[in-house]
């Protein structure tokens, strides 16, 4: 997996293309900031999962974690690749229900789902990943309205994985999921209620993870509980959902595992554990977000102003920033940058800042680029995940458009907001 989309090329004149479409042309026609997604890369990432699984563990499903980047067209593309969907809010669920995705392929997560959100999910046959006792109680109550629930239980895995290391703790204070001590009580409640059906266990250990080992430990932890639930409650765990979390390259030095290597390691471990314990192999679910969509996306901006501050710093001001990509501010996230037209001029060091009224609105403090001029377009790579999804209207900015490119074709997935959209919910109160 690379930082740039599969179809990214730079021609002999220095002009960049994705999906056979010139980025300069896209900037001119669709304006900037603009999110661009490469269909070829998305499909390839999906297939890295589905093909590895059909080889190593066919009894499995891949759910796209919609929180990474969600809109109706994108869900339809994931559906076309045979993926299901994980949603985490009423808004994501509503979007999914407007798509071609079958509701039975949708799984609903969240630590504070409202009764209305749960009702909408159950009315449509969406599966529920239950987070806490209150939610279980709400599902029991909805059962009295004749709504049946298919349930996975979210377990606090007691593993916390970060990019390069992880810890196993006795008692993690995550807000998500049940403690392991709760599992027998939870499964007993489910067993005692006719409207609830236990399908299996879910755990998610973190995001942008580069190590495979914590996932292997997770398998051990989950199987301990599978055995325990079977013995104590007599319920069979038909499904294990291992969450998402495999990292991607943002900078060329980042070294995440290849998706098939991760799938092979985890499935081999599961088969070994099942053989050893004489257990039936469960259906496996994976929920990747970032590793499906992250490197398929880029953002392009236009440079409006260049400000030199004595000999200290040269700022390049772009027409977006923290509203379309809050990750540098929130997580000190780093990205790879290039000029849409590489002029071949001598390289200089720049800070790239956004246009928002906040001094922290800096995309990068230091990047080397060929000499930048006002009007140039800058491309930022690997912005497909958690950029549009986390975008805001700060300073009443309009959210950018998102286009999908492939073989010279351009589809608008999300149109650019207009200033009318910004005031659409304002009521005309006058004094
Ligand atoms: N499943 C569950 C239950 C999750 O909570 C998440 C992500 C995923 C799957 C997908 O994880 P992925 O494959 O994308 O790593 N806003 C942060 C990332 C938050 C991830 C939250 N959970 C960021 O911009 O880095």
PDB file of C-alpha atoms and ligand atoms in Angstrom, residues 49 63-68 86-88 109-110 129 154 176 202-209 215 241-248 250 286-293 325-327 330-331 333 335 385-387 389-390, ligand 1:
ATOM      1  CA  UNK A  49      -9.523  -7.985   2.055  1.00  0.00           C
ATOM      2  CA  UNK A  63     -17.807  -4.396   6.735  1.00  0.00           C
ATOM      3  CA  UNK A  64     -16.647  -0.977   5.617  1.00  0.00           C
ATOM      4  CA  UNK A  65     -16.420   1.253   8.707  1.00  0.00           C
ATOM      5  CA  UNK A  66     -18.494   4.127   7.414  1.00  0.00           C
ATOM      6  CA  UNK A  67     -17.215   6.564  10.001  1.00  0.00           C
ATOM      7  CA  UNK A  68     -14.066   6.910   7.886  1.00  0.00           C
ATOM      8  CA  UNK A  86     -20.697  -0.591  10.007  1.00  0.00           C
ATOM      9  CA  UNK A  87     -22.594   2.536  11.070  1.00  0.00           C
ATOM     10  CA  UNK A  88     -22.307   4.398  14.367  1.00  0.00           C
ATOM     11  CA  UNK A 109     -22.430   0.450  16.709  1.00  0.00           C
ATOM     12  CA  UNK A 110     -22.333   3.193  19.303  1.00  0.00           C
ATOM     13  CA  UNK A 129     -23.592  -4.247  18.391  1.00  0.00           C
ATOM     14  CA  UNK A 154     -19.089  -5.318  22.309  1.00  0.00           C
ATOM     15  CA  UNK A 176     -16.875   1.453  24.781  1.00  0.00           C
ATOM     16  CA  UNK A 202     -17.194  -7.779  18.864  1.00  0.00           C
ATOM     17  CA  UNK A 203     -14.007  -5.974  19.860  1.00  0.00           C
ATOM     18  CA  UNK A 204     -12.027  -3.106  18.368  1.00  0.00           C
ATOM     19  CA  UNK A 205      -8.552  -2.375  19.695  1.00  0.00           C
ATOM     20  CA  UNK A 206      -7.677   0.931  18.043  1.00  0.00           C
ATOM     21  CA  UNK A 207      -6.825   2.623  14.795  1.00  0.00           C
ATOM     22  CA  UNK A 208      -3.727   3.250  12.624  1.00  0.00           C
ATOM     23  CA  UNK A 209      -2.113   0.096  14.065  1.00  0.00           C
ATOM     24  CA  UNK A 215      -4.793  -8.734  16.935  1.00  0.00           C
ATOM     25  CA  UNK A 241     -16.024  -9.395  14.835  1.00  0.00           C
ATOM     26  CA  UNK A 242     -12.415  -8.256  15.219  1.00  0.00           C
ATOM     27  CA  UNK A 243     -13.064  -4.585  14.447  1.00  0.00           C
ATOM     28  CA  UNK A 244     -10.871  -2.462  12.204  1.00  0.00           C
ATOM     29  CA  UNK A 245      -7.608  -0.714  12.797  1.00  0.00           C
ATOM     30  CA  UNK A 246      -4.918  -1.625  10.273  1.00  0.00           C
ATOM     31  CA  UNK A 247      -2.855   1.474   9.580  1.00  0.00           C
ATOM     32  CA  UNK A 248      -1.844   3.142   6.338  1.00  0.00           C
ATOM     33  CA  UNK A 250       0.780   8.893   5.513  1.00  0.00           C
ATOM     34  CA  UNK A 286     -13.555  -7.407   9.854  1.00  0.00           C
ATOM     35  CA  UNK A 287     -14.436  -3.714   9.997  1.00  0.00           C
ATOM     36  CA  UNK A 288     -11.732  -1.713   8.240  1.00  0.00           C
ATOM     37  CA  UNK A 289     -12.216   1.975   7.492  1.00  0.00           C
ATOM     38  CA  UNK A 290      -8.917   3.771   7.007  1.00  0.00           C
ATOM     39  CA  UNK A 291      -7.181   0.913   5.162  1.00  0.00           C
ATOM     40  CA  UNK A 292     -10.026   0.776   2.609  1.00  0.00           C
ATOM     41  CA  UNK A 293     -10.411   4.453   1.827  1.00  0.00           C
ATOM     42  CA  UNK A 325      -9.021  18.385   7.585  1.00  0.00           C
ATOM     43  CA  UNK A 326      -8.972  18.727  11.370  1.00  0.00           C
ATOM     44  CA  UNK A 327      -6.484  15.853  11.813  1.00  0.00           C
ATOM     45  CA  UNK A 330      -6.422  17.171  16.565  1.00  0.00           C
ATOM     46  CA  UNK A 331      -3.753  14.499  16.321  1.00  0.00           C
ATOM     47  CA  UNK A 333      -1.201  14.161  11.940  1.00  0.00           C
ATOM     48  CA  UNK A 335       0.723  14.243   5.477  1.00  0.00           C
ATOM     49  CA  UNK A 385     -10.273   8.632   5.700  1.00  0.00           C
ATOM     50  CA  UNK A 386     -11.488  10.853   8.540  1.00  0.00           C
ATOM     51  CA  UNK A 387     -11.237  14.111   6.573  1.00  0.00           C
ATOM     52  CA  UNK A 389     -16.148  12.601   7.727  1.00  0.00           C
ATOM     53  CA  UNK A 390     -14.774  14.990  10.356  1.00  0.00           C
TER      54      UNK A 390
HETATM   55  N1  LIG B   1     -14.807  -0.480  14.132  1.00  0.00           N
HETATM   56  C1  LIG B   1     -14.972   0.277  15.227  1.00  0.00           C
HETATM   57  C2  LIG B   1     -15.822  -0.180  16.299  1.00  0.00           C
HETATM   58  C3  LIG B   1     -14.304   1.504  15.329  1.00  0.00           C
HETATM   59  O1  LIG B   1     -14.439   2.251  16.413  1.00  0.00           O
HETATM   60  C4  LIG B   1     -13.474   1.950  14.266  1.00  0.00           C
HETATM   61  C5  LIG B   1     -12.792   3.239  14.325  1.00  0.00           C
HETATM   62  C6  LIG B   1     -13.356   1.126  13.117  1.00  0.00           C
HETATM   63  C7  LIG B   1     -14.031  -0.095  13.108  1.00  0.00           C
HETATM   64  C8  LIG B   1     -12.526   1.495  11.931  1.00  0.00           C
HETATM   65  O2  LIG B   1     -11.186   1.637  12.263  1.00  0.00           O
HETATM   66  P1  LIG B   1     -10.083   1.892  11.128  1.00  0.00           P
HETATM   67  O3  LIG B   1      -9.971   0.639  10.273  1.00  0.00           O
HETATM   68  O4  LIG B   1     -10.537   3.045  10.311  1.00  0.00           O
HETATM   69  O5  LIG B   1      -8.846   2.181  11.875  1.00  0.00           O
HETATM   70  N2  LIG B   1     -10.763   9.934  13.853  1.00  0.00           N
HETATM   71  C9  LIG B   1      -9.571   9.123  14.035  1.00  0.00           C
HETATM   72  C10 LIG B   1      -9.863   7.666  13.895  1.00  0.00           C
HETATM   73  C11 LIG B   1     -10.924   7.182  14.847  1.00  0.00           C
HETATM   74  C12 LIG B   1     -11.241   5.728  14.662  1.00  0.00           C
HETATM   75  C13 LIG B   1     -12.421   5.355  15.472  1.00  0.00           C
HETATM   76  N3  LIG B   1     -12.860   3.999  15.320  1.00  0.00           N
HETATM   77  C14 LIG B   1      -8.516   9.589  13.050  1.00  0.00           C
HETATM   78  O6  LIG B   1      -8.769  10.526  12.285  1.00  0.00           O
HETATM   79  O7  LIG B   1      -7.397   9.060  13.025  1.00  0.00           O
END
